[in-house]
Amino acid sequence: MTATSSTDLSSELLHAQIQSFYAQQMQLLDASRTTEWAETFTEDGVFATNVRPEAATGRQVIATAAAAARADLAAAGLMHRHWLGMLTVYPQQDGTVLAQSYALVIETPRGGSPSLKHSTRCDDVLVPDGNSWLVKRRLVSRDDIG
Amino acid sequence: MTATSSTDLSSELLHAQIQSFYAQQMQLLDASRTTEWAETFTEDGVFATNVRPEAATGRQVIATAAAAARADLAAAGLMHRHWLGMLTVYPQQDGTVLAQSYALVIETPRGGSPSLKHSTRCDDVLVPDGNSWLVKRRLVSRDDIG
Amino acid sequence: MTATSSTDLSSELLHAQIQSFYAQQMQLLDASRTTEWAETFTEDGVFATNVRPEAATGRQVIATAAAAARADLAAAGLMHRHWLGMLTVYPQQDGTVLAQSYALVIETPRGGSPSLKHSTRCDDVLVPDGNSWLVKRRLVSRDDIG
């Protein structure tokens, strides 16, 4: 797909398409399908946070980190659900899209009550990939870290 | 409306349409309009959960169960809000749509603070109904039940 | 823009457009961009709640109240995130749109855990403004107030 994809869509359709992309992406992670989840990043994708100074760079590194985190959750009997919302999308001249959103992590222990684990802001650079998108760069900023 | 409706819509429009359907459905339930809420299921609709082995089958049974649950909430001075998100939709050959999402129940006591009552996954089979949809089969899986 | 804008859009596009408007609006408020946030209301906009009997009327009054509330949050080291969802939109004959939704306020103290501060219902009258919308009248009803 060419870089014109985002400008071929009306902004409403683009918004709906990217919302749908994120829903798929979050479902993959929460289902522990970490290899497929990592494939929603570009091969050279970057996952940065305001928690650690170093970012995870490259699909393989991102996949490995996610798999380790998922294994820890499973061992602890915890279910995580990632909710992403309040999405705004800004198509750029180069065909990428700046996607800004909020994301929540909701944690439920087996036999227990759900709670809000994290409230965050998510700033993504997305690149077109056929009828969908890939994350080229993600910055997750947790609200508890000033 | 014929079963071709879902394939006539672009996937973005379909996603937006079903998101809108769910918003209406959740608002009806939380407003205790349980008869209208039950009418968002097919006449032979099925509402299953991972909480009880037996499903509620048929619009009338679903309506009666919802009305009883709402009466209990009102008696206890509790407000519930159902939030559905992270929606993915998969049109099927037969005109139905598999709709997978997360759903939260947020509970607020009169004079108190809101809390997350339930975090769940919701798997629906939707059938077209004019410009909207009906739930033919719903499976709600609570995250606290392994 | 004429009042025909909302009827020129399919209901799915309208839903997506208004969802996008709200995402921008919430992001402005949570980023303390209160002047820009107030500009998402009409000049004579009204912001009413079920918390206080008197409404805030006029963009300037709304902006001032928001700035004061944001200053209090900053002084207390609290981050607020407004999430709006379960949106339904009803175009009216006069070109306005009734937009009904739920809204959450998620509060995170610096160094602490997020919690649900408020669960509310939001009833807006929107008027078209170019490719977007302005709030002419908002009523926020907190769930804890019967």
Short mmCIF file of C-alpha atoms in Angstrom, two decimals:
data_model
loop_
_atom_site.label_atom_id
_atom_site.label_comp_id
_atom_site.label_asym_id
_atom_site.label_seq_id
_atom_site.Cartn_x
_atom_site.Cartn_y
_atom_site.Cartn_z
CA MET A 1 0.00 0.00 0.00
CA THR A 2 1.18 3.45 -0.78
CA ALA A 3 1.56 6.27 1.68
CA THR A 4 -1.56 7.90 0.30
CA SER A 5 -3.84 5.49 2.13
CA SER A 6 -4.57 7.71 5.06
CA THR A 7 -5.48 10.66 2.90
CA ASP A 8 -7.77 8.51 0.75
CA LEU A 9 -9.98 7.91 3.75
CA SER A 10 -12.26 10.51 5.19
CA SER A 11 -11.13 11.45 8.66
CA GLU A 12 -14.15 9.68 10.13
CA LEU A 13 -13.32 6.42 8.37
CA LEU A 14 -9.68 6.76 9.37
CA HIS A 15 -10.70 7.24 12.99
CA ALA A 16 -12.95 4.17 12.88
CA GLN A 17 -10.28 2.11 11.14
CA ILE A 18 -7.60 2.94 13.67
CA GLN A 19 -9.99 2.37 16.56
CA SER A 20 -10.61 -1.07 15.11
CA PHE A 21 -6.87 -1.70 14.72
CA TYR A 22 -6.31 -0.90 18.38
CA ALA A 23 -9.14 -3.17 19.49
CA GLN A 24 -7.50 -6.06 17.64
CA GLN A 25 -4.12 -5.17 19.04
CA MET A 26 -5.29 -5.04 22.64
CA GLN A 27 -7.21 -8.30 22.29
CA LEU A 28 -4.10 -10.06 20.99
CA LEU A 29 -2.02 -8.92 23.96
CA ASP A 30 -4.63 -9.78 26.57
CA ALA A 31 -5.06 -13.23 25.01
CA SER A 32 -1.29 -13.79 25.36
CA ARG A 33 -0.89 -13.99 21.59
CA THR A 34 2.33 -12.05 21.98
CA THR A 35 3.94 -13.05 18.68
CA GLU A 36 0.92 -11.83 16.71
CA TRP A 37 0.71 -8.79 18.95
CA ALA A 38 4.34 -7.91 18.23
CA GLU A 39 3.53 -8.18 14.52
CA THR A 40 1.31 -5.12 14.93
CA PHE A 41 4.57 -3.20 15.30
CA THR A 42 6.93 -2.55 12.41
CA GLU A 43 10.01 -4.79 12.20
CA ASP A 44 12.02 -1.90 13.65
CA GLY A 45 9.23 -0.75 15.96
CA VAL A 46 10.00 1.07 19.19
CA PHE A 47 8.06 0.72 22.46
CA ALA A 48 9.03 3.39 24.96
CA THR A 49 7.56 4.31 28.33
CA ASN A 50 8.12 6.90 31.00
CA VAL A 51 8.82 4.04 33.43
CA ARG A 52 12.19 2.91 32.13
CA PRO A 53 14.83 5.02 30.39
CA GLU A 54 15.55 2.43 27.69
CA ALA A 55 12.98 1.61 24.99
CA ALA A 56 12.33 -1.84 23.55
CA THR A 57 13.41 -1.74 19.92
CA GLY A 58 12.52 -4.25 17.24
CA ARG A 59 9.66 -6.69 16.95
CA GLN A 60 11.62 -9.54 18.46
CA VAL A 61 12.59 -7.62 21.57
CA ILE A 62 9.04 -6.34 21.97
CA ALA A 63 7.64 -9.87 21.61
CA THR A 64 10.05 -11.32 24.14
CA ALA A 65 9.32 -8.65 26.72
CA ALA A 66 5.58 -9.09 26.28
CA ALA A 67 5.79 -12.87 26.60
CA ALA A 68 7.75 -12.54 29.83
CA ALA A 69 5.22 -10.10 31.25
CA ARG A 70 2.35 -12.38 30.29
CA ALA A 71 4.02 -15.37 31.93
CA ASP A 72 4.36 -13.39 35.16
CA LEU A 73 0.68 -12.50 35.08
CA ALA A 74 -0.38 -16.09 34.44
CA ALA A 75 1.80 -17.30 37.31
CA ALA A 76 0.18 -14.74 39.59
CA GLY A 77 -3.36 -15.67 38.48
CA LEU A 78 -4.01 -12.18 37.12
CA MET A 79 -6.03 -11.17 34.06
CA HIS A 80 -5.21 -7.90 32.36
CA ARG A 81 -7.48 -6.02 29.98
CA HIS A 82 -6.11 -3.10 28.02
CA TRP A 83 -8.68 -0.47 27.10
CA LEU A 84 -7.72 2.28 24.69
CA GLY A 85 -9.94 5.31 24.16
CA MET A 86 -10.26 9.03 23.58
CA LEU A 87 -8.41 8.49 20.31
CA THR A 88 -7.41 11.37 18.07
CA VAL A 89 -5.69 10.78 14.75
CA TYR A 90 -3.59 13.25 12.77
CA PRO A 91 -2.50 12.18 9.27
CA GLN A 92 0.98 13.45 8.40
CA GLN A 93 2.44 14.51 5.07
CA ASP A 94 4.61 11.42 4.92
CA GLY A 95 1.65 9.02 5.12
CA THR A 96 2.08 8.21 8.78
CA VAL A 97 -0.56 8.99 11.37
CA LEU A 98 -0.02 10.43 14.83
CA ALA A 99 -2.48 8.63 17.07
CA GLN A 100 -2.97 9.98 20.56
CA SER A 101 -5.09 8.15 23.08
CA TYR A 102 -5.60 7.12 26.66
CA ALA A 103 -5.08 3.55 27.78
CA LEU A 104 -6.14 1.74 30.92
CA VAL A 105 -4.96 -1.55 32.34
CA ILE A 106 -7.68 -3.31 34.30
CA GLU A 107 -6.46 -6.13 36.49
CA THR A 108 -8.60 -8.94 37.85
CA PRO A 109 -7.22 -11.63 40.15
CA ARG A 110 -8.79 -15.07 39.82
CA GLY A 111 -11.68 -15.09 42.28
CA GLY A 112 -11.26 -11.39 43.06
CA SER A 113 -12.46 -7.95 42.04
CA PRO A 114 -11.18 -5.87 39.12
CA SER A 115 -9.17 -2.72 39.74
CA LEU A 116 -7.50 -0.02 37.71
CA LYS A 117 -3.85 -1.00 37.51
CA HIS A 118 -2.63 1.83 35.29
CA SER A 119 -4.01 4.95 33.67
CA THR A 120 -1.82 6.14 30.82
CA ARG A 121 -1.49 8.28 27.75
CA CYS A 122 -0.40 6.57 24.53
CA ASP A 123 1.31 8.44 21.68
CA ASP A 124 1.81 6.34 18.57
CA VAL A 125 3.27 6.87 15.13
CA LEU A 126 1.39 4.52 12.81
CA VAL A 127 2.37 3.50 9.30
CA PRO A 128 -0.06 2.07 6.74
CA ASP A 129 -0.03 -1.69 6.19
CA GLY A 130 -2.55 -2.80 3.58
CA ASN A 131 -5.99 -2.14 5.03
CA SER A 132 -4.60 -1.73 8.50
CA TRP A 133 -1.73 -0.13 10.39
CA LEU A 134 1.50 -0.90 12.18
CA VAL A 135 2.99 0.89 15.17
CA LYS A 136 6.36 2.38 14.29
CA ARG A 137 6.87 4.13 17.60
CA ARG A 138 4.87 4.01 20.82
CA LEU A 139 5.32 6.10 23.92
CA VAL A 140 3.24 5.06 26.92
CA SER A 141 3.21 7.63 29.73
CA ARG A 142 1.83 6.44 33.05
CA ASP A 143 -0.21 9.04 34.91
CA ASP A 144 1.38 8.27 38.26
CA ILE A 145 4.82 9.30 37.01
CA GLY A 146 4.99 13.06 36.87
CA MET B 1 -33.21 -6.22 5.16
CA THR B 2 -31.33 -9.03 3.51
CA ALA B 3 -28.36 -10.82 4.93
CA THR B 4 -26.07 -8.93 2.59
CA SER B 5 -26.22 -5.83 4.72
CA SER B 6 -22.99 -6.38 6.54
CA THR B 7 -21.01 -6.97 3.38
CA ASP B 8 -22.48 -3.85 1.78
CA LEU B 9 -20.84 -1.72 4.43
CA SER B 10 -17.17 -1.01 4.49
CA SER B 11 -15.59 -2.58 7.51
CA GLU B 12 -15.10 0.87 9.07
CA LEU B 13 -18.77 1.74 8.73
CA LEU B 14 -19.75 -1.66 10.05
CA HIS B 15 -17.52 -1.16 13.06
CA ALA B 16 -19.03 2.27 13.74
CA GLN B 17 -22.57 0.98 13.26
CA ILE B 18 -22.13 -1.89 15.69
CA GLN B 19 -20.39 0.36 18.21
CA SER B 20 -23.46 2.59 18.03
CA PHE B 21 -25.79 -0.39 18.43
CA TYR B 22 -23.99 -1.42 21.60
CA ALA B 23 -24.12 2.09 23.03
CA GLN B 24 -27.90 2.10 22.60
CA GLN B 25 -28.18 -1.38 24.06
CA MET B 26 -26.13 -0.55 27.16
CA GLN B 27 -28.04 2.69 27.74
CA LEU B 28 -31.36 0.84 27.62
CA LEU B 29 -30.25 -1.66 30.25
CA ASP B 30 -28.76 0.92 32.59
CA ALA B 31 -31.95 2.99 32.31
CA SER B 32 -33.96 -0.08 33.40
CA ARG B 33 -35.75 -0.17 30.05
CA THR B 34 -35.48 -3.93 30.18
CA THR B 35 -38.27 -4.75 27.74
CA GLU B 36 -36.69 -2.57 25.05
CA TRP B 37 -33.29 -3.92 26.00
CA ALA B 38 -34.50 -7.49 25.54
CA GLU B 39 -35.78 -6.50 22.10
CA THR B 40 -32.16 -5.99 21.06
CA PHE B 41 -31.93 -9.79 21.17
CA THR B 42 -33.59 -12.04 18.62
CA GLU B 43 -36.85 -13.68 19.68
CA ASP B 44 -34.87 -16.89 20.27
CA GLY B 45 -31.80 -15.08 21.59
CA VAL B 46 -29.43 -16.76 24.02
CA PHE B 47 -27.60 -15.04 26.88
CA ALA B 48 -24.92 -17.26 28.36
CA THR B 49 -22.23 -16.53 30.93
CA ASN B 50 -19.36 -18.37 32.54
CA VAL B 51 -21.05 -17.74 35.91
CA ARG B 52 -23.98 -20.13 35.62
CA PRO B 53 -24.14 -23.37 33.66
CA GLU B 54 -27.58 -22.66 32.19
CA ALA B 55 -28.12 -19.90 29.63
CA ALA B 56 -31.17 -17.62 29.43
CA THR B 57 -32.96 -18.47 26.20
CA GLY B 58 -35.61 -16.37 24.50
CA ARG B 59 -36.40 -12.70 24.68
CA GLN B 60 -39.00 -13.14 27.40
CA VAL B 61 -36.70 -15.06 29.71
CA ILE B 62 -33.91 -12.54 29.10
CA ALA B 63 -36.26 -9.63 29.83
CA THR B 64 -37.55 -11.18 33.05
CA ALA B 65 -34.07 -11.91 34.36
CA ALA B 66 -32.90 -8.38 33.56
CA ALA B 67 -35.94 -6.80 35.24
CA ALA B 68 -35.31 -8.84 38.38
CA ALA B 69 -31.64 -7.82 38.45
CA ARG B 70 -32.56 -4.17 37.97
CA ALA B 71 -35.10 -4.30 40.79
CA ASP B 72 -32.42 -5.68 43.11
CA LEU B 73 -30.07 -2.83 42.17
CA ALA B 74 -32.73 -0.20 42.72
CA ALA B 75 -33.60 -1.66 46.11
CA ALA B 76 -29.92 -1.55 47.07
CA GLY B 77 -29.49 2.06 45.85
CA LEU B 78 -26.91 1.04 43.26
CA MET B 79 -26.37 2.48 39.79
CA HIS B 80 -24.75 0.29 37.16
CA ARG B 81 -23.13 1.50 33.97
CA HIS B 82 -22.15 -0.99 31.30
CA TRP B 83 -19.22 0.07 29.14
CA LEU B 84 -18.38 -1.96 26.07
CA GLY B 85 -15.15 -1.42 24.19
CA MET B 86 -12.22 -2.86 22.27
CA LEU B 87 -14.74 -4.08 19.72
CA THR B 88 -13.73 -6.23 16.77
CA VAL B 89 -16.26 -7.32 14.16
CA TYR B 90 -15.97 -10.24 11.76
CA PRO B 91 -18.66 -10.54 9.06
CA GLN B 92 -19.55 -14.17 8.30
CA GLN B 93 -20.63 -15.79 5.06
CA ASP B 94 -24.18 -16.24 6.36
CA GLY B 95 -24.69 -12.51 6.98
CA THR B 96 -24.12 -12.68 10.71
CA VAL B 97 -21.31 -10.85 12.43
CA LEU B 98 -19.07 -12.15 15.17
CA ALA B 99 -18.54 -9.23 17.53
CA GLN B 100 -15.89 -9.58 20.19
CA SER B 101 -15.44 -6.98 22.87
CA TYR B 102 -14.66 -6.20 26.48
CA ALA B 103 -17.36 -5.03 28.85
CA LEU B 104 -17.13 -3.37 32.25
CA VAL B 105 -19.76 -2.92 34.89
CA ILE B 106 -19.20 0.22 36.93
CA GLU B 107 -21.18 0.37 40.16
CA THR B 108 -21.95 3.53 42.10
CA PRO B 109 -23.86 3.49 45.39
CA ARG B 110 -26.05 6.50 46.10
CA GLY B 111 -23.82 8.94 47.95
CA GLY B 112 -20.73 6.79 47.39
CA SER B 113 -17.82 6.27 45.05
CA PRO B 114 -17.82 4.30 41.81
CA SER B 115 -15.97 1.01 41.54
CA LEU B 116 -15.31 -1.64 38.93
CA LYS B 117 -17.82 -4.38 39.65
CA HIS B 118 -16.95 -6.71 36.77
CA SER B 119 -14.44 -6.89 33.95
CA THR B 120 -15.57 -9.24 31.21
CA ARG B 121 -15.17 -10.40 27.67
CA CYS B 122 -18.28 -10.42 25.47
CA ASP B 123 -18.64 -12.68 22.41
CA ASP B 124 -21.75 -12.00 20.37
CA VAL B 125 -23.30 -13.37 17.22
CA LEU B 126 -25.25 -10.51 15.65
CA VAL B 127 -27.85 -10.73 12.92
CA PRO B 128 -28.88 -7.79 10.73
CA ASP B 129 -32.15 -6.03 11.57
CA GLY B 130 -32.90 -3.17 9.20
CA ASN B 131 -30.28 -0.52 9.81
CA SER B 132 -29.23 -2.10 13.05
CA TRP B 133 -28.52 -5.46 14.64
CA LEU B 134 -29.90 -8.03 17.03
CA VAL B 135 -27.98 -10.32 19.36
CA LYS B 136 -28.62 -13.95 18.50
CA ARG B 137 -26.18 -15.37 21.01
CA ARG B 138 -24.15 -13.71 23.72
CA LEU B 139 -21.46 -15.22 25.90
CA VAL B 140 -20.21 -13.02 28.73
CA SER B 141 -17.05 -14.33 30.41
CA ARG B 142 -16.11 -12.70 33.68
CA ASP B 143 -12.38 -12.22 34.17
CA ASP B 144 -12.43 -13.40 37.77
CA ILE B 145 -13.64 -16.86 36.77
CA GLY B 146 -10.74 -18.78 35.30
CA MET C 1 -21.52 25.74 7.71
CA THR C 2 -25.23 25.27 7.31
CA ALA C 3 -27.44 23.25 9.56
CA THR C 4 -27.63 20.50 6.95
CA SER C 5 -24.23 19.14 7.84
CA SER C 6 -25.42 16.46 10.19
CA THR C 7 -27.96 15.11 7.75
CA ASP C 8 -25.37 14.98 4.97
CA LEU C 9 -23.44 12.40 6.91
CA SER C 10 -24.51 8.83 7.22
CA SER C 11 -25.34 8.04 10.81
CA GLU C 12 -22.20 5.90 11.08
CA LEU C 13 -19.96 8.74 9.92
CA LEU C 14 -21.75 11.15 12.23
CA HIS C 15 -21.19 8.80 15.16
CA ALA C 16 -17.49 8.48 14.32
CA GLN C 17 -17.12 12.23 13.84
CA ILE C 18 -18.70 13.08 17.17
CA GLN C 19 -16.69 10.39 18.94
CA SER C 20 -13.58 12.04 17.52
CA PHE C 21 -14.79 15.48 18.63
CA TYR C 22 -15.21 14.25 22.18
CA ALA C 23 -11.77 12.65 22.21
CA GLN C 24 -10.23 15.99 21.26
CA GLN C 25 -12.35 17.81 23.82
CA MET C 26 -11.40 15.50 26.69
CA GLN C 27 -7.72 15.61 25.77
CA LEU C 28 -7.76 19.42 25.85
CA LEU C 29 -9.27 19.49 29.32
CA ASP C 30 -6.96 16.86 30.77
CA ALA C 31 -3.96 18.71 29.32
CA SER C 32 -5.11 21.89 31.12
CA ARG C 33 -5.66 23.65 27.81
CA THR C 34 -8.77 25.18 29.31
CA THR C 35 -9.11 28.13 26.93
CA GLU C 36 -9.09 25.82 23.90
CA TRP C 37 -11.36 23.43 25.76
CA ALA C 38 -13.86 26.20 26.45
CA GLU C 39 -13.80 26.99 22.73
CA THR C 40 -15.44 23.62 22.11
CA PHE C 41 -18.56 25.20 23.62
CA THR C 42 -20.60 27.84 21.84
CA GLU C 43 -20.06 31.45 22.92
CA ASP C 44 -23.29 31.19 24.92
CA GLY C 45 -22.72 27.57 25.92
CA VAL C 46 -24.19 26.17 29.11
CA PHE C 47 -22.55 23.61 31.39
CA ALA C 48 -24.96 22.24 33.96
CA THR C 49 -24.60 19.41 36.45
CA ASN C 50 -26.76 17.68 39.02
CA VAL C 51 -24.19 18.71 41.65
CA ARG C 52 -24.91 22.45 41.80
CA PRO C 53 -28.20 24.19 41.12
CA GLU C 54 -26.66 26.98 39.02
CA ALA C 55 -25.17 26.25 35.59
CA ALA C 56 -22.04 27.87 34.15
CA THR C 57 -23.16 30.00 31.21
CA GLY C 58 -20.92 31.43 28.52
CA ARG C 59 -17.54 30.36 27.25
CA GLN C 60 -15.67 32.75 29.53
CA VAL C 61 -17.36 31.51 32.68
CA ILE C 62 -16.83 27.90 31.63
CA ALA C 63 -13.15 28.56 30.92
CA THR C 64 -12.59 30.29 34.24
CA ALA C 65 -14.23 27.51 36.23
CA ALA C 66 -12.22 24.87 34.40
CA ALA C 67 -8.94 26.71 34.94
CA ALA C 68 -9.65 26.98 38.65
CA ALA C 69 -10.46 23.27 38.89
CA ARG C 70 -7.28 22.38 37.01
CA ALA C 71 -5.17 24.55 39.29
CA ASP C 72 -6.60 22.73 42.31
CA LEU C 73 -5.71 19.37 40.76
CA ALA C 74 -2.18 20.45 39.94
CA ALA C 75 -1.68 21.75 43.47
CA ALA C 76 -2.87 18.42 44.85
CA GLY C 77 -0.61 16.40 42.51
CA LEU C 78 -3.59 14.71 40.84
CA MET C 79 -4.00 13.71 37.21
CA HIS C 80 -7.52 13.42 35.81
CA ARG C 81 -8.49 11.57 32.66
CA HIS C 82 -11.97 12.00 31.25
CA TRP C 83 -13.27 9.02 29.29
CA LEU C 84 -16.46 9.36 27.32
CA GLY C 85 -18.20 6.34 25.84
CA MET C 86 -21.42 4.52 25.02
CA LEU C 87 -22.24 7.43 22.75
CA THR C 88 -25.56 7.69 20.94
CA VAL C 89 -26.30 10.54 18.55
CA TYR C 90 -29.71 11.78 17.42
CA PRO C 91 -29.78 14.40 14.66
CA GLN C 92 -32.59 16.91 15.13
CA GLN C 93 -34.67 18.78 12.56
CA ASP C 94 -32.93 22.07 13.41
CA GLY C 95 -29.46 20.73 12.57
CA THR C 96 -28.41 20.15 16.16
CA VAL C 97 -27.55 16.72 17.49
CA LEU C 98 -28.55 15.25 20.81
CA ALA C 99 -25.53 13.32 22.02
CA GLN C 100 -25.98 11.02 24.99
CA SER C 101 -23.05 9.28 26.58
CA TYR C 102 -21.39 8.07 29.73
CA ALA C 103 -18.31 9.78 31.12
CA LEU C 104 -15.78 8.66 33.69
CA VAL C 105 -13.21 10.65 35.59
CA ILE C 106 -10.15 8.59 36.43
CA GLU C 107 -7.90 10.11 39.07
CA THR C 108 -4.26 9.24 39.62
CA PRO C 109 -2.18 10.78 42.39
CA ARG C 110 1.50 11.25 41.62
CA GLY C 111 3.19 8.07 42.79
CA GLY C 112 -0.14 6.37 43.50
CA SER C 113 -2.79 4.15 41.94
CA PRO C 114 -5.62 5.24 39.66
CA SER C 115 -9.20 5.15 40.86
CA LEU C 116 -12.64 5.95 39.51
CA LYS C 117 -13.45 9.43 40.77
CA HIS C 118 -16.81 9.88 39.07
CA SER C 119 -19.18 7.88 36.91
CA THR C 120 -21.62 10.11 35.07
CA ARG C 121 -24.10 10.46 32.28
CA CYS C 122 -23.55 13.29 29.80
CA ASP C 123 -26.39 14.81 27.74
CA ASP C 124 -25.23 17.31 25.15
CA VAL C 125 -26.84 19.47 22.52
CA LEU C 126 -24.27 19.88 19.75
CA VAL C 127 -24.32 22.42 16.94
CA PRO C 128 -22.33 22.03 13.71
CA ASP C 129 -19.12 24.04 13.38
CA GLY C 130 -17.39 23.46 10.08
CA ASN C 131 -16.20 19.88 10.05
CA SER C 132 -16.69 19.55 13.77
CA TRP C 133 -19.11 20.43 16.54
CA LEU C 134 -19.63 22.76 19.46
CA VAL C 135 -21.46 22.05 22.72
CA LYS C 136 -24.42 24.38 23.13
CA ARG C 137 -25.70 22.79 26.30
CA ARG C 138 -24.24 20.08 28.51
CA LEU C 139 -25.82 18.34 31.45
CA VAL C 140 -23.54 16.07 33.45
CA SER C 141 -25.34 13.83 35.95
CA ARG C 142 -23.20 12.09 38.51
CA ASP C 143 -24.31 8.56 39.34
CA ASP C 144 -23.86 9.00 43.08
CA ILE C 145 -26.49 11.74 43.20
CA GLY C 146 -29.90 10.15 42.96
#
